Coordinates of C-alpha atoms in Angstrom, one line a residue:
M1 CA -8.7 -6.5 36.9
P2 CA -12.1 -5.3 35.3
S3 CA -15.0 -7.7 35.4
T4 CA -14.9 -8.2 31.6
I5 CA -11.5 -9.8 31.9
S6 CA -12.4 -12.1 34.8
R7 CA -15.5 -13.2 33.1
R8 CA -13.6 -14.0 29.9
R9 CA -11.1 -16.1 31.9
L10 CA -13.9 -17.9 33.8
L11 CA -15.6 -18.8 30.5
A12 CA -12.3 -20.1 29.1
A13 CA -11.7 -22.3 32.1
T14 CA -15.2 -23.7 32.7
G15 CA -17.2 -23.3 29.5
A16 CA -15.2 -25.5 27.1
V17 CA -18.3 -27.5 26.1
G18 CA -20.5 -24.4 25.7
L19 CA -17.7 -22.7 23.8
A20 CA -17.4 -25.5 21.2
G21 CA -21.1 -25.3 20.5
A22 CA -21.3 -21.5 20.5
S23 CA -18.3 -21.0 18.2
G24 CA -18.9 -23.8 15.8
C25 CA -18.6 -21.4 12.9
L26 CA -15.3 -20.2 14.2
D27 CA -13.9 -23.8 14.1
A28 CA -14.4 -23.9 10.4
I29 CA -12.3 -20.8 9.6
D30 CA -9.3 -21.6 7.4
G31 CA -5.9 -20.4 8.3
V32 CA -6.5 -19.8 12.0
T33 CA -4.0 -21.3 14.3
D34 CA -5.2 -23.5 17.1
G35 CA -4.0 -22.7 20.6
Q36 CA -2.9 -25.3 23.1
D37 CA -6.5 -25.9 24.2
G38 CA -8.0 -25.2 20.7
E39 CA -9.4 -21.8 21.6
R40 CA -9.4 -19.0 19.2
R41 CA -9.5 -15.4 20.2
L42 CA -10.7 -12.3 18.3
R43 CA -7.9 -9.7 18.6
L44 CA -8.5 -6.0 18.4
T45 CA -5.5 -3.7 17.6
L46 CA -5.6 0.1 17.6
L47 CA -2.7 2.0 16.1
R48 CA -2.3 5.7 16.9
E49 CA -2.6 8.0 13.9
T50 CA -2.0 11.7 13.6
E51 CA -4.5 14.3 15.0
S52 CA -4.8 15.8 11.6
L53 CA -5.8 13.8 8.5
R54 CA -4.4 16.6 6.4
D55 CA -0.9 15.7 7.5
R56 CA -1.4 12.2 6.0
Y57 CA -3.4 12.8 2.9
V58 CA -2.6 16.4 1.6
T59 CA 0.7 16.2 -0.3
D60 CA 3.3 18.8 -1.3
L61 CA 3.7 18.2 -5.0
E62 CA 6.8 20.3 -5.2
E63 CA 8.7 18.2 -2.6
S64 CA 7.3 14.7 -2.7
R65 CA 6.0 14.0 -6.2
P66 CA 7.6 13.7 -9.7
D67 CA 7.9 16.7 -11.9
W68 CA 5.0 15.8 -14.1
D69 CA 2.6 16.0 -11.1
E70 CA 3.5 19.6 -10.4
D71 CA 3.3 20.4 -14.1
A72 CA -0.2 18.7 -14.4
F73 CA -1.4 20.6 -11.3
A74 CA -0.1 24.0 -12.5
A75 CA -1.6 23.5 -15.9
A76 CA -5.0 22.5 -14.5
L77 CA -5.1 25.6 -12.2
D78 CA -4.4 27.7 -15.3
G79 CA -7.4 26.2 -17.1
E80 CA -5.3 24.1 -19.5
T81 CA -5.8 20.5 -20.5
Y82 CA -2.8 18.4 -19.5
T83 CA -2.3 15.0 -20.9
I84 CA 0.6 12.6 -20.5
Q85 CA 1.5 9.2 -22.0
Y86 CA 2.2 6.1 -19.9
R87 CA 2.8 8.0 -16.6
E88 CA -0.3 8.3 -14.5
P89 CA -0.7 11.9 -13.0
F90 CA -0.9 12.0 -9.2
F91 CA -1.0 8.1 -9.1
A92 CA -4.4 8.2 -7.4
R93 CA -5.7 4.9 -8.6
D94 CA -6.5 3.4 -5.1
D95 CA -6.8 6.5 -2.8
P96 CA -7.4 10.1 -3.9
T97 CA -4.5 12.5 -3.7
Y98 CA -5.1 16.1 -2.3
A99 CA -3.0 19.2 -2.6
E100 CA -3.3 22.8 -1.4
R101 CA -2.6 26.0 -3.3
D102 CA -3.2 29.5 -2.0
G103 CA -5.7 28.4 0.6
T104 CA -7.8 26.1 -1.6
Y105 CA -7.6 22.3 -1.4
Y106 CA -7.9 20.2 -4.5
R107 CA -8.7 16.6 -5.2
L108 CA -6.2 15.2 -7.8
G109 CA -6.8 12.4 -10.2
S110 CA -6.7 11.3 -13.8
I111 CA -8.7 9.5 -16.5
V112 CA -7.7 7.5 -19.5
V113 CA -8.5 9.5 -22.7
G114 CA -6.7 7.5 -25.4
E115 CA -4.0 5.1 -26.4
A116 CA -0.7 5.4 -28.2
E117 CA 1.2 2.8 -30.2
V118 CA 4.9 3.3 -29.7
T119 CA 8.2 1.5 -30.1
H120 CA 10.7 1.3 -27.3
P121 CA 14.1 -0.3 -26.9
V122 CA 14.2 -3.2 -24.4
L123 CA 17.4 -4.2 -22.7
R124 CA 17.7 -7.8 -21.6
L125 CA 20.7 -9.4 -20.0
K126 CA 21.7 -13.1 -19.9
T127 CA 24.1 -14.4 -17.3
V128 CA 27.4 -15.6 -18.6
G129 CA 29.3 -16.1 -15.4
R130 CA 32.1 -14.8 -13.1
P131 CA 35.3 -13.9 -14.9
D132 CA 37.4 -16.2 -12.7
E133 CA 35.1 -19.1 -13.6
L134 CA 35.2 -18.6 -17.4
D135 CA 37.6 -20.2 -19.8
S136 CA 37.5 -17.1 -22.0
V137 CA 36.3 -13.7 -20.8
P138 CA 34.5 -11.8 -23.6
D139 CA 35.2 -8.2 -24.2
H140 CA 32.9 -6.2 -22.0
V141 CA 32.2 -2.8 -20.5
A142 CA 32.2 -2.2 -16.7
H143 CA 28.9 -1.1 -15.2
G144 CA 30.6 2.0 -13.7
D145 CA 31.9 3.2 -17.1
L146 CA 28.4 3.4 -18.5
P147 CA 26.2 6.6 -18.6
G148 CA 23.9 7.0 -15.7
T149 CA 20.8 5.9 -17.6
D150 CA 22.5 2.7 -18.7
Q151 CA 23.7 2.0 -15.2
R152 CA 20.1 2.1 -14.0
A153 CA 19.0 -0.1 -17.0
V154 CA 21.7 -2.7 -16.3
K155 CA 20.9 -2.8 -12.6
I156 CA 17.2 -3.5 -13.3
A157 CA 17.8 -5.9 -16.2
Q158 CA 20.1 -8.0 -14.1
M159 CA 17.3 -8.5 -11.6
A160 CA 15.4 -10.2 -14.4
A161 CA 18.4 -12.2 -15.4
R162 CA 19.0 -13.3 -11.9
A163 CA 15.4 -14.3 -11.4
R164 CA 15.2 -16.6 -14.4
G165 CA 14.8 -20.2 -13.1
N166 CA 14.5 -19.0 -9.5
A167 CA 11.3 -18.6 -7.4
G168 CA 12.2 -15.2 -5.9
G169 CA 10.6 -13.1 -8.7
V170 CA 11.5 -9.5 -9.6
P171 CA 10.4 -6.1 -8.3
R172 CA 7.0 -5.2 -9.6
G173 CA 7.0 -2.1 -11.8
L174 CA 10.8 -2.0 -12.4
V175 CA 11.3 -5.1 -14.6
Q176 CA 9.2 -5.1 -17.7
R177 CA 9.2 -7.7 -20.5
G178 CA 12.0 -9.5 -18.9
G179 CA 14.4 -6.5 -18.8
Y180 CA 14.5 -2.7 -18.8
V181 CA 12.4 -0.5 -21.2
Y182 CA 13.9 2.8 -22.3
R183 CA 11.1 5.3 -22.7
R184 CA 12.6 8.8 -22.5
E185 CA 14.1 10.1 -25.7
E186 CA 16.9 11.8 -23.9
A187 CA 17.8 8.5 -22.2
I188 CA 17.9 6.7 -25.5
E189 CA 20.1 9.3 -27.1
A190 CA 22.5 9.2 -24.1
S191 CA 22.8 5.4 -24.1
S192 CA 25.9 3.6 -25.1
L193 CA 24.2 0.2 -25.0
L194 CA 21.5 0.7 -27.6
G195 CA 23.5 1.7 -30.6
D196 CA 24.7 -0.7 -33.3
S197 CA 28.2 -0.4 -32.1
G198 CA 27.3 -0.9 -28.4
P199 CA 29.1 -3.5 -26.3
S200 CA 28.0 -7.1 -26.5
H201 CA 28.7 -7.8 -22.8
V202 CA 28.6 -5.9 -19.5
E203 CA 30.1 -6.6 -16.1
Y204 CA 28.0 -5.9 -13.0
R205 CA 28.9 -7.0 -9.5
D206 CA 31.6 -9.4 -10.6
K207 CA 29.5 -11.1 -13.2
I208 CA 29.5 -11.0 -16.9
Y209 CA 26.2 -10.6 -18.8
S210 CA 25.5 -10.7 -22.5
V211 CA 23.6 -7.7 -23.8
E212 CA 20.5 -8.2 -25.9
V213 CA 18.5 -5.2 -27.3
A214 CA 15.2 -5.4 -29.0
R215 CA 12.8 -2.7 -30.3
E216 CA 9.3 -3.7 -29.4
T217 CA 5.8 -2.3 -29.8
F218 CA 3.9 -1.0 -26.8
Y219 CA 0.3 0.2 -26.4
E220 CA 0.4 2.9 -23.7
R221 CA -2.4 4.8 -22.0
I222 CA -2.8 8.5 -22.4
Y223 CA -4.0 10.2 -19.2
R224 CA -5.7 13.5 -18.7
A225 CA -5.1 15.2 -15.3
E226 CA -8.2 16.0 -13.3
V227 CA -8.1 18.7 -10.6
E228 CA -11.2 19.7 -8.6
P229 CA -11.5 22.1 -5.7
V230 CA -13.0 20.5 -2.6
A231 CA -12.4 22.8 0.3
E232 CA -11.6 26.4 1.1
S233 CA -10.1 26.1 4.6
P234 CA -8.2 23.5 6.7
D235 CA -11.4 22.7 8.7
E236 CA -13.3 22.0 5.5
M237 CA -10.6 19.8 4.2
E238 CA -10.5 17.9 7.5
A239 CA -14.2 17.3 7.2
V240 CA -13.8 16.0 3.6
L241 CA -11.1 13.6 4.8
R242 CA -13.1 12.4 7.7
A243 CA -16.1 11.6 5.5
R244 CA -13.8 9.8 3.1
F245 CA -11.6 7.7 5.4
V246 CA -13.1 7.6 9.0
G247 CA -15.7 5.1 10.0
P248 CA -16.8 4.8 13.7
R249 CA -16.7 7.9 15.9
L250 CA -16.3 7.1 19.7
D251 CA -16.4 9.3 22.7
R252 CA -15.0 8.1 26.0
D253 CA -17.9 9.7 27.9
D254 CA -20.3 7.4 26.2
L255 CA -18.3 4.3 27.0
S256 CA -18.4 2.1 30.1
A257 CA -15.4 1.6 32.3
D258 CA -14.9 -1.9 30.8
E259 CA -15.2 -0.6 27.2
R260 CA -12.5 2.0 28.0
T261 CA -10.3 -0.7 29.4
I262 CA -10.7 -2.7 26.2
L263 CA -9.7 0.2 24.0
R264 CA -6.8 1.1 26.3
E265 CA -5.4 -2.5 26.1
A266 CA -6.0 -2.6 22.3
R267 CA -3.6 0.3 22.0
G268 CA -0.9 -1.7 23.9
H269 CA 1.8 -3.9 22.6
D270 CA -0.2 -7.1 23.0
A271 CA -3.5 -5.6 21.8
Y272 CA -6.7 -7.0 23.2
S273 CA -8.5 -10.3 22.6
E274 CA -11.3 -12.6 23.9
T275 CA -12.7 -16.0 23.1
H276 CA -16.2 -16.6 22.0
P277 CA -18.8 -16.0 23.5
Y278 CA -17.5 -12.5 24.1
S279 CA -18.1 -10.3 27.1
S280 CA -20.9 -7.8 27.0
A281 CA -18.3 -5.0 26.8
Y282 CA -16.5 -6.5 23.9
R283 CA -19.7 -7.1 22.1
S284 CA -20.6 -3.5 22.6
I285 CA -17.2 -2.4 21.2
L286 CA -17.7 -4.6 18.1
K287 CA -21.1 -3.0 17.5
R288 CA -19.6 0.5 17.9
L289 CA -17.0 -0.5 15.3
E290 CA -19.8 -1.6 13.0
R291 CA -18.5 -5.2 13.1
R292 CA -21.7 -7.1 14.1
A293 CA -20.8 -10.0 11.8
Y294 CA -18.3 -11.1 14.3
I295 CA -21.0 -11.3 17.0
D296 CA -24.1 -12.8 15.5
G297 CA -23.5 -13.5 11.8
N298 CA -21.9 -16.3 9.8
V299 CA -18.3 -15.5 10.8
R300 CA -16.8 -17.5 7.9
K301 CA -18.8 -15.6 5.3
D302 CA -19.5 -12.3 6.9
A303 CA -16.7 -11.3 9.2
F304 CA -14.0 -12.2 6.7
A305 CA -15.7 -10.2 4.1
Q306 CA -14.7 -7.1 6.0
P307 CA -11.8 -5.0 4.4
E308 CA -8.4 -6.5 4.9
T309 CA -6.7 -3.1 5.2
P310 CA -6.9 -1.2 8.5
E311 CA -9.7 1.3 8.8
L312 CA -9.8 4.5 10.8
L313 CA -11.9 5.4 13.8
Q314 CA -12.1 8.7 15.7
L315 CA -11.8 8.5 19.5
D316 CA -12.1 11.8 21.4
G317 CA -10.8 13.8 18.4
R318 CA -7.9 11.5 17.6
Y319 CA -7.6 9.0 14.8
Y320 CA -6.6 5.4 15.1
E321 CA -6.2 2.5 12.6
F322 CA -8.1 -0.5 13.8
R323 CA -7.9 -4.2 12.8
L324 CA -9.7 -7.3 13.9
R325 CA -8.1 -10.7 13.5
F326 CA -8.7 -14.3 14.8
V327 CA -5.6 -15.7 16.5
G328 CA -4.7 -18.8 18.5
D329 CA -3.8 -19.0 22.1
E330 CA -0.1 -18.2 22.4

């Protein structure tokens, strides 16, 4: 066993008093589970990523995106201005989206350029009950007898009906205004639920629901697609992605034997962890990962200000997600 490991175990066994004093700021961290002896460990986890960032971040619009993304991309390449209401082109709000066409790589995004006031039908359902539990079953239409668009609308609207009075909530982005919003004109025209002569009740999964339709005002964003060339070759694109997403760069030849052992264990099922004060090798790793706040800063204020989402590092040309987390002794 490498010296870093034995040193850590020796400190854990004989330095309880010193540990309490040296890690006083750790003791105040909320949400960290105490172990059997009250020790807390800083765990490093490495998850193997692809050798090419392009495989992860460059998308094929024709295969994996909605139709309007390909339309927006094609229009921009032709020098045309492409705007769309409500739907965000390329959905690049949090992370940029990239695409390749004829050897050139593009960064895809959008900006809000206006607002539209529109009226849409909203379908809401109210639970009546199971047919075998009702004294009188109202006239109703079966879910399977509805047009495809209505079937989807009922499926989503019943999620809202089911959630009323319960703590489970509803799927974000599907249920809106307590039901389902019809936005596409072709869907409205094909619907049998929205007309004045539409059914008053619908059956879905052995339950009867009353049908309520309201026409309500919405204020929707108008987006303009933005497409910018960023690279002319795979290597250039890889450099762009490294600059955007990769932080620390490590080379095994620059690491000590103990540091290599730590990184190897961090890639394992149980990851790697130490108690404070950390071994010299672990301290060195934390510095290389640009996480000095875990070593000599105010851990409560500084270390937990680090991003919650995993970050990428490059180790000998391969990419890994890494995460640091305080855990209790298991």
